[in-house]
CSV table of C-alpha atoms in Angstrom, one decimal:
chain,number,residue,atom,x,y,z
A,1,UNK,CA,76.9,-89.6,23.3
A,2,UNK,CA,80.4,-90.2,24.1
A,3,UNK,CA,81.0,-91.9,27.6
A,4,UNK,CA,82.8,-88.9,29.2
A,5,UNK,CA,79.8,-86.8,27.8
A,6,UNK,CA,77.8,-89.0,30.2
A,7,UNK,CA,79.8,-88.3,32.8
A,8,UNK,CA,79.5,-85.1,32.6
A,9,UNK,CA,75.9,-84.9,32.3
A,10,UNK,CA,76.0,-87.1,35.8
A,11,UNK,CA,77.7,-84.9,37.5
A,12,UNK,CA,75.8,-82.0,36.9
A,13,UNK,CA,72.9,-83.6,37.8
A,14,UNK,CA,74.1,-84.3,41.0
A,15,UNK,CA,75.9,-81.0,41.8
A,16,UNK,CA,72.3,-79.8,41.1
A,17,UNK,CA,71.1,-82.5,43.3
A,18,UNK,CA,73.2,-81.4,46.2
A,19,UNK,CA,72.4,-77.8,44.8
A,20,UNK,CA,68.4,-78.4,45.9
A,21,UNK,CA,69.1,-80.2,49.1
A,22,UNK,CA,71.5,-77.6,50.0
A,23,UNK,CA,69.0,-74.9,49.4
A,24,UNK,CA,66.0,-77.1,51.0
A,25,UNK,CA,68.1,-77.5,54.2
A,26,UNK,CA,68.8,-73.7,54.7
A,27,UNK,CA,65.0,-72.8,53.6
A,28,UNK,CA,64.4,-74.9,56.9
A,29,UNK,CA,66.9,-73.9,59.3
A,30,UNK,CA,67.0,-70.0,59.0
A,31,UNK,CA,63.6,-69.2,60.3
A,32,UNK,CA,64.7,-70.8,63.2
A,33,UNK,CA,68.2,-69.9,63.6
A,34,UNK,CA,67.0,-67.2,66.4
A,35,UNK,CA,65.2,-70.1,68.8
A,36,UNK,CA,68.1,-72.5,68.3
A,37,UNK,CA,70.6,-70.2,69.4
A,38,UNK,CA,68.1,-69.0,72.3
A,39,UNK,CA,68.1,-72.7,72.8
A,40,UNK,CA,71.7,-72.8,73.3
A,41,UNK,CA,72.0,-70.3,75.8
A,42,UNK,CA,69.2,-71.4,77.6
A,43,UNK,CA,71.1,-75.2,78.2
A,44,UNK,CA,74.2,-73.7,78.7
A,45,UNK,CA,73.3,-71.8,81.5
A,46,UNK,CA,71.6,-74.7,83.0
A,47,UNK,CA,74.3,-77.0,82.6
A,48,UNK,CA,76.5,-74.8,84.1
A,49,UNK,CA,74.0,-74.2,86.9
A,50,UNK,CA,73.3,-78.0,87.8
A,51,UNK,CA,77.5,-78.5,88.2
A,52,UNK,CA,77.9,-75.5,90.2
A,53,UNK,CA,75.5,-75.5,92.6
A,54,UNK,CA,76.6,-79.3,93.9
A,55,UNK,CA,79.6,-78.6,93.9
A,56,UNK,CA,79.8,-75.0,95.8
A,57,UNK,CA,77.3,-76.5,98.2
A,58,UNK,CA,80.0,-79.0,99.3
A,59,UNK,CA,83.1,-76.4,99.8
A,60,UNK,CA,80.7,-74.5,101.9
A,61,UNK,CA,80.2,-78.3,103.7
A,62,UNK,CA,76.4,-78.7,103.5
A,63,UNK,CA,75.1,-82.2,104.4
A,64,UNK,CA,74.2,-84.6,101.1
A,65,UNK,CA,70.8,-84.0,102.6
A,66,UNK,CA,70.8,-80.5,102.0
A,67,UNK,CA,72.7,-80.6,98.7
A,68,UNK,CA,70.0,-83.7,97.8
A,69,UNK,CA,66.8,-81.5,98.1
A,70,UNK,CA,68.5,-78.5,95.9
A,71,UNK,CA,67.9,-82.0,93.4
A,72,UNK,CA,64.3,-82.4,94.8
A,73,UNK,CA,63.3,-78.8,95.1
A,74,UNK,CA,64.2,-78.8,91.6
A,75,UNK,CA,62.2,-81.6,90.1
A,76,UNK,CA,59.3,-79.8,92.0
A,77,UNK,CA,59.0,-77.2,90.7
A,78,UNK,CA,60.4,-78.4,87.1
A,79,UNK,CA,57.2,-80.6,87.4
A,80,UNK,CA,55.1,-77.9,88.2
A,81,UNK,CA,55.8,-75.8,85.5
A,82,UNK,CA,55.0,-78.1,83.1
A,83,UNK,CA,51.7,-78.1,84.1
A,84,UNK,CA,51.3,-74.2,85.0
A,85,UNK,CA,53.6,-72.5,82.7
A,86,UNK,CA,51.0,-72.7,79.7
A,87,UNK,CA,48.6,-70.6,81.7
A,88,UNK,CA,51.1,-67.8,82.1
A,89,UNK,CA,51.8,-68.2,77.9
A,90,UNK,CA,48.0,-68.0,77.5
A,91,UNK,CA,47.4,-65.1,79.7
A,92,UNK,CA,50.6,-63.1,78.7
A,93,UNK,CA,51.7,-64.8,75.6
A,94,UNK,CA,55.0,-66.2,74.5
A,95,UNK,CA,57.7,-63.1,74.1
A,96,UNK,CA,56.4,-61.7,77.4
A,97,UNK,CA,56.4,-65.0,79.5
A,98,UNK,CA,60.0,-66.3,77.9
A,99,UNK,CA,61.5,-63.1,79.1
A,100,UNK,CA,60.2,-63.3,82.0
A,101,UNK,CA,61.2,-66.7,82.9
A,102,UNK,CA,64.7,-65.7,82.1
A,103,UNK,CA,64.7,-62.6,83.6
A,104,UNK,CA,63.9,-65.1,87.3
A,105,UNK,CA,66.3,-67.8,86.0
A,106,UNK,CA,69.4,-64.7,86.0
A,107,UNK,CA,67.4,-63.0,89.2
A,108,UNK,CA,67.5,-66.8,90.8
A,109,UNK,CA,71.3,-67.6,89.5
A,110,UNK,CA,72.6,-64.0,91.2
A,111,UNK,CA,70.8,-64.5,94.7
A,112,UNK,CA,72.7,-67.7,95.2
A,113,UNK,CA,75.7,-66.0,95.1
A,114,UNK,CA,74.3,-63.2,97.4
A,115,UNK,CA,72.5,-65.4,99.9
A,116,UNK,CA,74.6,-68.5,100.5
A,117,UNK,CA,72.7,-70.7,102.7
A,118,UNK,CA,70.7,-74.0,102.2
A,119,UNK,CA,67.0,-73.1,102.7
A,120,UNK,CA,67.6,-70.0,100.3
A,121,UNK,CA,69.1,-72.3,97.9
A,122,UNK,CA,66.2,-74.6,97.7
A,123,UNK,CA,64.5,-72.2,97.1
A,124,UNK,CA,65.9,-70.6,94.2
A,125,UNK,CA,66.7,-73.6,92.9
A,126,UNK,CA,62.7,-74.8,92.7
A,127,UNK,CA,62.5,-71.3,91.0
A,128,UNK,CA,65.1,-72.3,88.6
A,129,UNK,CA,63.3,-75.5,87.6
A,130,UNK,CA,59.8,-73.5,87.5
A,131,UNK,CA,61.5,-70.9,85.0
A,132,UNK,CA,63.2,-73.3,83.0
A,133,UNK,CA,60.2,-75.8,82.3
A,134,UNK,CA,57.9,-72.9,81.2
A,135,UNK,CA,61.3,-72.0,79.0
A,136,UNK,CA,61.7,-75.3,77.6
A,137,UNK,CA,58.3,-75.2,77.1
A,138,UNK,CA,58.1,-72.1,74.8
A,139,UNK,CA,60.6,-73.2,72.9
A,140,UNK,CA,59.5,-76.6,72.0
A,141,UNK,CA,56.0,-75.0,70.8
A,142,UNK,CA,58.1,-72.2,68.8
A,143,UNK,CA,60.1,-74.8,66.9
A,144,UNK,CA,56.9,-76.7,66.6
A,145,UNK,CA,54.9,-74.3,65.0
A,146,UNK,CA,57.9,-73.4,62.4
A,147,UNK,CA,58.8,-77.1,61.3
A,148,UNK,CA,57.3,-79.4,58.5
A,149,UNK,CA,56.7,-82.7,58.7
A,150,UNK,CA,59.0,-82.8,56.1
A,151,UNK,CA,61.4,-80.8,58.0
A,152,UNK,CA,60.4,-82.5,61.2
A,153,UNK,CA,62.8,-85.4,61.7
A,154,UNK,CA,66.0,-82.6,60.7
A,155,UNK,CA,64.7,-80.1,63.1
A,156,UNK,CA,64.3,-82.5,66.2
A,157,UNK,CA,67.9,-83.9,65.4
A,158,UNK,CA,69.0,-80.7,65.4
A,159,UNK,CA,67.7,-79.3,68.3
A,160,UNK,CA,68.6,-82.1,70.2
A,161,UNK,CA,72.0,-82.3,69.0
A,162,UNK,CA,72.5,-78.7,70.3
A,163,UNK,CA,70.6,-79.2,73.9
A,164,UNK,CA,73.4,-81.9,74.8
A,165,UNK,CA,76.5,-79.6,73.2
A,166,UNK,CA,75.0,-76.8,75.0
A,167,UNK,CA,74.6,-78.5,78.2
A,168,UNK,CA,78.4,-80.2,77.9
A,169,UNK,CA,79.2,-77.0,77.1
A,170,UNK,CA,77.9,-74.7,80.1
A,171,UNK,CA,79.4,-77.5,82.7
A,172,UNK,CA,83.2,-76.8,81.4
A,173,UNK,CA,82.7,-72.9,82.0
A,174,UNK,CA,82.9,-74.4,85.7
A,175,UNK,CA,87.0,-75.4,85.7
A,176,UNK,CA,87.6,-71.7,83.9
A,177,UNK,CA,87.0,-70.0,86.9
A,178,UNK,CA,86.3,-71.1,90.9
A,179,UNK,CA,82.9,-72.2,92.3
A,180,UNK,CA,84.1,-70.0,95.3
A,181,UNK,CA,83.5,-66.8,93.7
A,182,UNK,CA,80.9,-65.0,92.3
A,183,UNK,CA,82.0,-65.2,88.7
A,184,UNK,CA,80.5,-68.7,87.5
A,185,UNK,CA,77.4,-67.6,88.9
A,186,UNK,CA,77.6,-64.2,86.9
A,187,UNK,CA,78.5,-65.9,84.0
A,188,UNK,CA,75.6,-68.2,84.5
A,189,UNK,CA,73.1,-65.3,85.0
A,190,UNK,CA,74.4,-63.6,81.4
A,191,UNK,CA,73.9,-66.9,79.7
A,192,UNK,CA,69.9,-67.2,80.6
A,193,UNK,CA,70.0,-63.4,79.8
A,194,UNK,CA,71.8,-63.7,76.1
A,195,UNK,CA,69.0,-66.5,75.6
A,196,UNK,CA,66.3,-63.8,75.7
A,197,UNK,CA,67.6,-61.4,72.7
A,198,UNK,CA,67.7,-63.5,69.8
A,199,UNK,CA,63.8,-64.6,70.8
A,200,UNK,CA,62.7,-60.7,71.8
A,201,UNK,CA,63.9,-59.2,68.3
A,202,UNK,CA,62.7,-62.5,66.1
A,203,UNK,CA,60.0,-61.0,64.1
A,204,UNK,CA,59.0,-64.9,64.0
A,205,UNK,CA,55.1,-64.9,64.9
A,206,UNK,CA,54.0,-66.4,68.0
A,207,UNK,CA,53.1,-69.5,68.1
A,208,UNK,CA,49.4,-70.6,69.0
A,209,UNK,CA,48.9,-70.8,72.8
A,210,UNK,CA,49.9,-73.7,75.0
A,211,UNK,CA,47.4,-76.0,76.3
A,212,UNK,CA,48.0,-77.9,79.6
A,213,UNK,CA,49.5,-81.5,80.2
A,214,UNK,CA,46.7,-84.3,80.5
A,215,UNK,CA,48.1,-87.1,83.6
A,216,UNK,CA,46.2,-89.7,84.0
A,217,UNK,CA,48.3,-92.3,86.0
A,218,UNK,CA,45.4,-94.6,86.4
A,219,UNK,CA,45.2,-95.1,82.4
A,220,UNK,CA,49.3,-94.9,81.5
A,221,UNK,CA,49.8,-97.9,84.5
A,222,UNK,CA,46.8,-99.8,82.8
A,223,UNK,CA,48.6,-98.9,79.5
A,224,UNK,CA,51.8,-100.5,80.2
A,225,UNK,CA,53.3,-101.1,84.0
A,226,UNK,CA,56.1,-102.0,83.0
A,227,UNK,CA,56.7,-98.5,81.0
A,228,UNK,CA,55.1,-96.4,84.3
A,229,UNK,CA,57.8,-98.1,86.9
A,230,UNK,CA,60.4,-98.1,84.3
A,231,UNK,CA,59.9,-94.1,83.8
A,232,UNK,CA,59.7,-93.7,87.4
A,233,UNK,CA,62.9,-95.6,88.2
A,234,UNK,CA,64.9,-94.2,85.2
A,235,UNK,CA,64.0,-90.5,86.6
A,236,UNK,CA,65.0,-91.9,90.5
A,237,UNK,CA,68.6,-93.4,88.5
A,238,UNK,CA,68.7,-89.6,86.3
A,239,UNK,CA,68.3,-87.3,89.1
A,240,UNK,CA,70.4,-89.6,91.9
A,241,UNK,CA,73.6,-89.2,89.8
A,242,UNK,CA,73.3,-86.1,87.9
A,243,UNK,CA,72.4,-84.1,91.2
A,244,UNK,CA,74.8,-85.6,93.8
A,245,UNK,CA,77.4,-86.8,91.1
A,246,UNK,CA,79.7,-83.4,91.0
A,247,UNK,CA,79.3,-83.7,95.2
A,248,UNK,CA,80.7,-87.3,95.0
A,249,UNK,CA,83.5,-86.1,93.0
A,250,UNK,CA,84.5,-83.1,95.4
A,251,UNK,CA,84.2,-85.9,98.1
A,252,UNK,CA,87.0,-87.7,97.0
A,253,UNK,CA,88.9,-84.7,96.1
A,254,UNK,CA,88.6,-83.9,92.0
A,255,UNK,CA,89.3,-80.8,90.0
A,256,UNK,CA,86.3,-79.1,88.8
A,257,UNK,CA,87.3,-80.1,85.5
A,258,UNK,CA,87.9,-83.8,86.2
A,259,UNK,CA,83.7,-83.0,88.0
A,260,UNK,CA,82.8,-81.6,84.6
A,261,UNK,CA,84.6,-84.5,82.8
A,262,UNK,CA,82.5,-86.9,85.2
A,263,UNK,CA,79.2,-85.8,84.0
A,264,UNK,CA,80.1,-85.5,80.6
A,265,UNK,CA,81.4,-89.2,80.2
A,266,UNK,CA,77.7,-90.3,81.7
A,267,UNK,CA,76.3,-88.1,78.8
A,268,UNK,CA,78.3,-89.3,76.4
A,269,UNK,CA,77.5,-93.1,77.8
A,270,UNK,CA,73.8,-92.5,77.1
A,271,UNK,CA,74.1,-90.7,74.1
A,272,UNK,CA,76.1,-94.2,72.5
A,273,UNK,CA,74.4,-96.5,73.9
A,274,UNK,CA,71.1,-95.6,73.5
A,275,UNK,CA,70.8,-96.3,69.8
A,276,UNK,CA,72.1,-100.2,69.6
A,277,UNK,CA,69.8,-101.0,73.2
A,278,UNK,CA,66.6,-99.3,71.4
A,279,UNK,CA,67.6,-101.6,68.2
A,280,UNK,CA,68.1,-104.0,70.2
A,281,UNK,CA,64.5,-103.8,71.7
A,282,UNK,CA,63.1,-103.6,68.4
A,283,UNK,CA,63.9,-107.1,67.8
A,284,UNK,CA,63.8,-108.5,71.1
A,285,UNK,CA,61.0,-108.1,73.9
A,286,UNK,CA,61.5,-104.2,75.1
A,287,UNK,CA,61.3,-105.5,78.8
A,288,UNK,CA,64.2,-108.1,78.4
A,289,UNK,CA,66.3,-104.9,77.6
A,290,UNK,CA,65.4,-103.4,80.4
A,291,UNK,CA,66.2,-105.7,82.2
A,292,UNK,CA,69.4,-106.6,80.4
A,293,UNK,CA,70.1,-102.2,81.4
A,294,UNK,CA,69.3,-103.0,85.2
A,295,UNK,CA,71.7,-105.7,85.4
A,296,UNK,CA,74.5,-103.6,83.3
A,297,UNK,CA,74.0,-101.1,85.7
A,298,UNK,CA,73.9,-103.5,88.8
A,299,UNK,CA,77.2,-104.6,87.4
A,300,UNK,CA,78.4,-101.0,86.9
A,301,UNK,CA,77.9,-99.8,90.3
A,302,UNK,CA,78.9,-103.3,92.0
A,303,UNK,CA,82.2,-102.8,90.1
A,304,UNK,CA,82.5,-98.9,91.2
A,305,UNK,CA,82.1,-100.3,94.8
A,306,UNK,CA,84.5,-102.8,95.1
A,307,UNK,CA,87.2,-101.0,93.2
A,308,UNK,CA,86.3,-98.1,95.5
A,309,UNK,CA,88.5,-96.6,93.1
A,310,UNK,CA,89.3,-92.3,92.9
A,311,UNK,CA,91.5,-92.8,89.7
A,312,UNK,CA,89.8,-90.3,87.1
A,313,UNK,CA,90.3,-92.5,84.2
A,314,UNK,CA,88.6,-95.4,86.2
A,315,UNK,CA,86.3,-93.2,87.3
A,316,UNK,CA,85.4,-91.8,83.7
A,317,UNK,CA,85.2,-95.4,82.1
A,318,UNK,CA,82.3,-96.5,85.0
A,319,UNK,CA,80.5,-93.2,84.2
A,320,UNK,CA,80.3,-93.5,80.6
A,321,UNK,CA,79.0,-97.5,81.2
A,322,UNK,CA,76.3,-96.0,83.7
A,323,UNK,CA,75.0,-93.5,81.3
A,324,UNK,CA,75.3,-96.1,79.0
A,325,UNK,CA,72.4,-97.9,81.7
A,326,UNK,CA,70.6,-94.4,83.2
A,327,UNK,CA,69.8,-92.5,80.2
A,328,UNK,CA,68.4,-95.1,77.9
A,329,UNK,CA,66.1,-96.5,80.1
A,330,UNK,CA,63.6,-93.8,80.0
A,331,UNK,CA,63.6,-93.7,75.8
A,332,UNK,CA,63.2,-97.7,76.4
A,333,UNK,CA,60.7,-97.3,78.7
A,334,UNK,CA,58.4,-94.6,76.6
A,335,UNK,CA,58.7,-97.1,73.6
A,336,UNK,CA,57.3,-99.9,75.5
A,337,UNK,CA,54.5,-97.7,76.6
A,338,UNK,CA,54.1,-96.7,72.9
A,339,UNK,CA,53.9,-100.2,71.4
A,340,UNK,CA,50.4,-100.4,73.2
A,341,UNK,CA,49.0,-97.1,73.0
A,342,UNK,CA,47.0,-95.6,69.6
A,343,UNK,CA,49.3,-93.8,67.3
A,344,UNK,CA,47.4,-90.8,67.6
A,345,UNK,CA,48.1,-91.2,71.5
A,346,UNK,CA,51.9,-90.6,71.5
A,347,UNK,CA,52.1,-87.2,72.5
A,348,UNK,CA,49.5,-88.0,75.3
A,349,UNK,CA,51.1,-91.3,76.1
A,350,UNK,CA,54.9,-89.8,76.2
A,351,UNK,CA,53.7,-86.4,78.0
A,352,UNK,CA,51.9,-88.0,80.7
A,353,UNK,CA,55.1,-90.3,81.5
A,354,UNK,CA,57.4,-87.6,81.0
A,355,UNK,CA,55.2,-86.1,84.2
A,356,UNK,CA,55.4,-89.6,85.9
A,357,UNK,CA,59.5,-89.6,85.4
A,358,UNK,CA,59.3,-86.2,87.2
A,359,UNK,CA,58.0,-87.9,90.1
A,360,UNK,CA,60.7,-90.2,90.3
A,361,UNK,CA,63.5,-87.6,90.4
A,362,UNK,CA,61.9,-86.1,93.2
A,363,UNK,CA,63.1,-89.2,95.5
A,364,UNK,CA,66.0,-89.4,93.6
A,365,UNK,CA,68.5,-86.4,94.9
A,366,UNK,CA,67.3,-87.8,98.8
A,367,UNK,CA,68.0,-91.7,97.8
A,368,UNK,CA,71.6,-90.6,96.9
A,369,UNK,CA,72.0,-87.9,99.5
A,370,UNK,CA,70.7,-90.6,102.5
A,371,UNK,CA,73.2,-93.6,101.2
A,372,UNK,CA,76.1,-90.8,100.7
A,373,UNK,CA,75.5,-89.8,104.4
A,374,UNK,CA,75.6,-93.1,105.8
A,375,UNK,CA,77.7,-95.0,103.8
A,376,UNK,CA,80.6,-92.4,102.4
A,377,UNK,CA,80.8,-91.1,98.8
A,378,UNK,CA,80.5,-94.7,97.7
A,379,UNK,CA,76.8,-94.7,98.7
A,380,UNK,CA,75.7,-92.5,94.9
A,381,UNK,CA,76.3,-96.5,93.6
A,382,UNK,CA,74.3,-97.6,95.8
A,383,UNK,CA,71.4,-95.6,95.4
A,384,UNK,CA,72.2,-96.4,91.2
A,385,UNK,CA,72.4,-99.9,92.0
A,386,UNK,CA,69.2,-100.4,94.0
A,387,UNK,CA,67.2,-98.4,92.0
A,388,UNK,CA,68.9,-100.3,88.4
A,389,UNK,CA,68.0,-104.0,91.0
A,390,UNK,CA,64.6,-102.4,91.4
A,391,UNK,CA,64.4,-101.9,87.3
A,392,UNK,CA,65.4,-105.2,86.3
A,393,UNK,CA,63.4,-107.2,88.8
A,394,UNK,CA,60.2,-105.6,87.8
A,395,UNK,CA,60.8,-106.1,83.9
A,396,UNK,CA,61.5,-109.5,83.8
A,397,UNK,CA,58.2,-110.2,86.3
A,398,UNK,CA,56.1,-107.8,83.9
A,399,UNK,CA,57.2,-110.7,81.0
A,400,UNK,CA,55.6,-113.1,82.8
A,401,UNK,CA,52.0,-111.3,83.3
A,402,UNK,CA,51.9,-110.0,79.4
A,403,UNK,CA,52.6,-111.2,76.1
A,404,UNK,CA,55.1,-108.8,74.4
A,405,UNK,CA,54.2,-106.7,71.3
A,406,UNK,CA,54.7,-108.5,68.3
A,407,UNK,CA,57.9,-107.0,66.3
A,408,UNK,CA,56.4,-106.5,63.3
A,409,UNK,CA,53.6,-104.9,65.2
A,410,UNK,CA,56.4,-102.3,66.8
A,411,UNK,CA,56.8,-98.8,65.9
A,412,UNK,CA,60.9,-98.4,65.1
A,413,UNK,CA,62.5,-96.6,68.3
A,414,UNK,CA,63.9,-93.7,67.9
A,415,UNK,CA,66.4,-91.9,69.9
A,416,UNK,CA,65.4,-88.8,72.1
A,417,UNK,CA,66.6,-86.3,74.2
A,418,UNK,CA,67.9,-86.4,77.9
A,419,UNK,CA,64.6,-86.6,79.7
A,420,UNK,CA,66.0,-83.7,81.8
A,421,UNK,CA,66.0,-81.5,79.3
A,422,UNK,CA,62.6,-82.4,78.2
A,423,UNK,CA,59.0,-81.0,78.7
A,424,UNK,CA,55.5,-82.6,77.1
A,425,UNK,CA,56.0,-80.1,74.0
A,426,UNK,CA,59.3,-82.3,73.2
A,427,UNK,CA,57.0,-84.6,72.5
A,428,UNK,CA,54.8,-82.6,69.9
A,429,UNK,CA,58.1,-81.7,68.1
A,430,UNK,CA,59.1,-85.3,67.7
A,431,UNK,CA,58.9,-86.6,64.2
A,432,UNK,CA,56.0,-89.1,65.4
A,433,UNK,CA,53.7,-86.4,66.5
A,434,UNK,CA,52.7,-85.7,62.5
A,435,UNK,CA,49.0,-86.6,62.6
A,436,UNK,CA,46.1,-83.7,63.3
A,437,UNK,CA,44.7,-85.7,65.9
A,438,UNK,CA,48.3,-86.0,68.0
A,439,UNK,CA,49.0,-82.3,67.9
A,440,UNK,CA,45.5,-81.4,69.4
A,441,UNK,CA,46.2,-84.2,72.2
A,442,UNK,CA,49.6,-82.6,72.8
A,443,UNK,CA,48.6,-80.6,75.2
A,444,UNK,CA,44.9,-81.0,77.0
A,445,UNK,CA,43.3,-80.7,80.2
A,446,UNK,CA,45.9,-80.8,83.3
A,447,UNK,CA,44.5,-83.6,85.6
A,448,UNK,CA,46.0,-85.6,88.2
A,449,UNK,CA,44.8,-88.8,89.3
């Protein structure tokens, strides 16, 4: 056979190749066309929610303290729903329950612009974070119940590929209009509505019922400290700057866009960095990264302070190095706890600390709010700079009470969603949770110890 004969017969075989793969990919993704672009909607909305209640609360000149618990009220009730919302699936099952979370999250969106005043606002935001859990929630068990394991890994990317464009995408609506007018919020309200009709005429079958979050604190601290602090700091850090962020930038007088270009750049940060810090931490002692991320972020926000800078680009640069700190510390801190839990354990392990980071950005919104109030706009890098000080002090003691996991002992890390995006069934969807005995632990008995 001639050697352009060879050829020849190469190329077809890898046009066929490509061909198959090709074909695989779409027999995986268009069942689940409808719940991505539910998913879409469903971010956007609440990315363009989280910018433009902040930032309305502070042209209507609310205190940080009351613009800080629209952060707590939130992480409340998120919380909460991820430990009540699979009762409501089990007693009205999944089309019925998603609707009606949306249906709240538009009736929620609306009343802010009809009753503008902080109390209401709390309010209707814990509803928001209530609706949007159980949301999340249904979701995440849909998607679940669809995927492979030999799909898995492309799914989760996927989906979490969309979540963060979504979410970038819903805070830009913000500069299109003014956050003095009822339109954003409108808009905001048809988004969470548009997430409902792709879901309502799927002819997808349900998934099987949600079972409810385990939390043991007791066990997950005996597990790993060093994980349980490090969750509950990086969800202080998360919800510090991604709640009172967009009022530090009306503070010292930004566009909404240069606000929306703010948050993004921290996005961004975490999205790039968190891949070289978790490799990073498969070779090295997970702890000593997190410790290296507390002092990066000490650095970042010492830096912010004594530039005291309100250049945008300045501005931008420090954000993107501080989600380069905040975001990865959770995924850090959730491989740590990993490395000494059972494999079969993960989605127990990862579900229960996803709970514990909810704690954290409770306090988190109220840290910010109370340094912003005393100290000027400023004080958001002090709350992120104590609470990065806190994270690295209590890593590097936790090296000196524990031998690390050997590396070869080490699952690889792998990179994960923003943890404010997630809920326990993130955890099932995730390319580790492949075994029987993970999926039945996904979601057990809801205790708190």
């Amino acid at each position: 056979m001639t050697a352009r004969a060879l050829q020849t017969c190469a190329g077809i075989a890898s046009s066929s190749n490509f061909h198959a793969k090709a074909d695989a990919m779409r027999s995986h993704i268009l069942p689940i066309v409808s719940l991505l672009t539910s998913t879409f909607f469903m971010m956007a909305g609440a990315g363009l929610q989280g910018i433009l209640l902040p930032v309305r609360g502070a042209i209507e000149q609310w205190s940080a303290y009351e613009i800080g618990l629209l952060g707590t009220g939130y992480a409340v009730f998120f919380t909460s729903g991820c430990l009540i919302a699979p009762r409501l699936v089990r007693s009205a099952g999944h089309v019925r329950t998603f609707c009606s979370l949306a249906a709240l999250l538009a009736i929620a969106i609306l009343l802010h612009a009809m009753i503008v005043h902080p109390i209401a606002w709390i309010l209707l935001r814990g509803v928001s974070g209530f609706a949007l859990a159980g949301s999340y929630m249904i979701i995440e068990s849909w998607l679940n119940e669809r995927v492979t394991n030999q799909s898995r890994g492309t799914i989760f990317s996927l989906y979490m590929m969309i979540s963060m464009a979504a979410m970038m995408s819903g805070q830009y609506v913000l500069p299109l209009s003014q956050p003095q007018l009822t339109i954003p919020f409108m808009v905001c309200a048809i988004f969470f509505c548009l997430a409902v009709i792709p879901n309502a005429l799927s002819r997808a079958q349900s998934p099987k019922p949600l079972t409810q979050v385990r939390l043991d604190l007791p066990a997950i601290f005996r597990n790993s400290p060093a994980a349980a602090i490090g969750v509950f700091l990086s969800g202080v850090l998360a919800s510090a700057w991604s709640n009172m962020a967009p009022v530090f930038g009306a503070d010292i007088g930004f566009s909404t866009t240069s606000i929306a270009t703010l948050l993004v750049c921290t996005m961004a940060g975490g999205m790039i960095f968190q891949y070289p810090l978790g490799r990073l931490s498969d070779r090295l002692d997970r702890r000593l990264v997190l410790c290296v991320t507390g002092i990066i972020g000490v650095a970042t926000a010492t830096l912010a302070i004594g530039l005291s800078s309100t250049t945008p680009a300045v501005l931008f640069i420090l954000a993107f190095l501080l989600g380069g700190t905040i975001y990865p510390a959770y995924s850090l801190a959730v491989a740590h706890a990993n490395d000494f839990a059972a494999p079969a354990d993960f989605v127990k392990i990862s579900g229960g600390m996803l709970i514990l980071y909810g704690f954290g950005t409770m306090g988190g919104p109220l840290l910010a709010a109370w340094l912003m109030e005393n100290y000027g706009p400023m004080g958001i890098f002090l709350a992120t700079g104590t609470a990065h000080a806190a994270l690295a002090a209590y890593s590097i003691y936790r090296t000196t009470r524990r031998q690390p996991v050997p590396a070869e002992s080490r699952e690889d890390f792998r990179s994960t969603p923003l943890a404010r995006t997630q809920t326990p069934a993130t955890f099932a969807l995730d390319p580790r949770a492949t075994t029987t005995e993970a999926k039945e632990q996904a979601f057990t008995t809801a205790r708190v110890d």
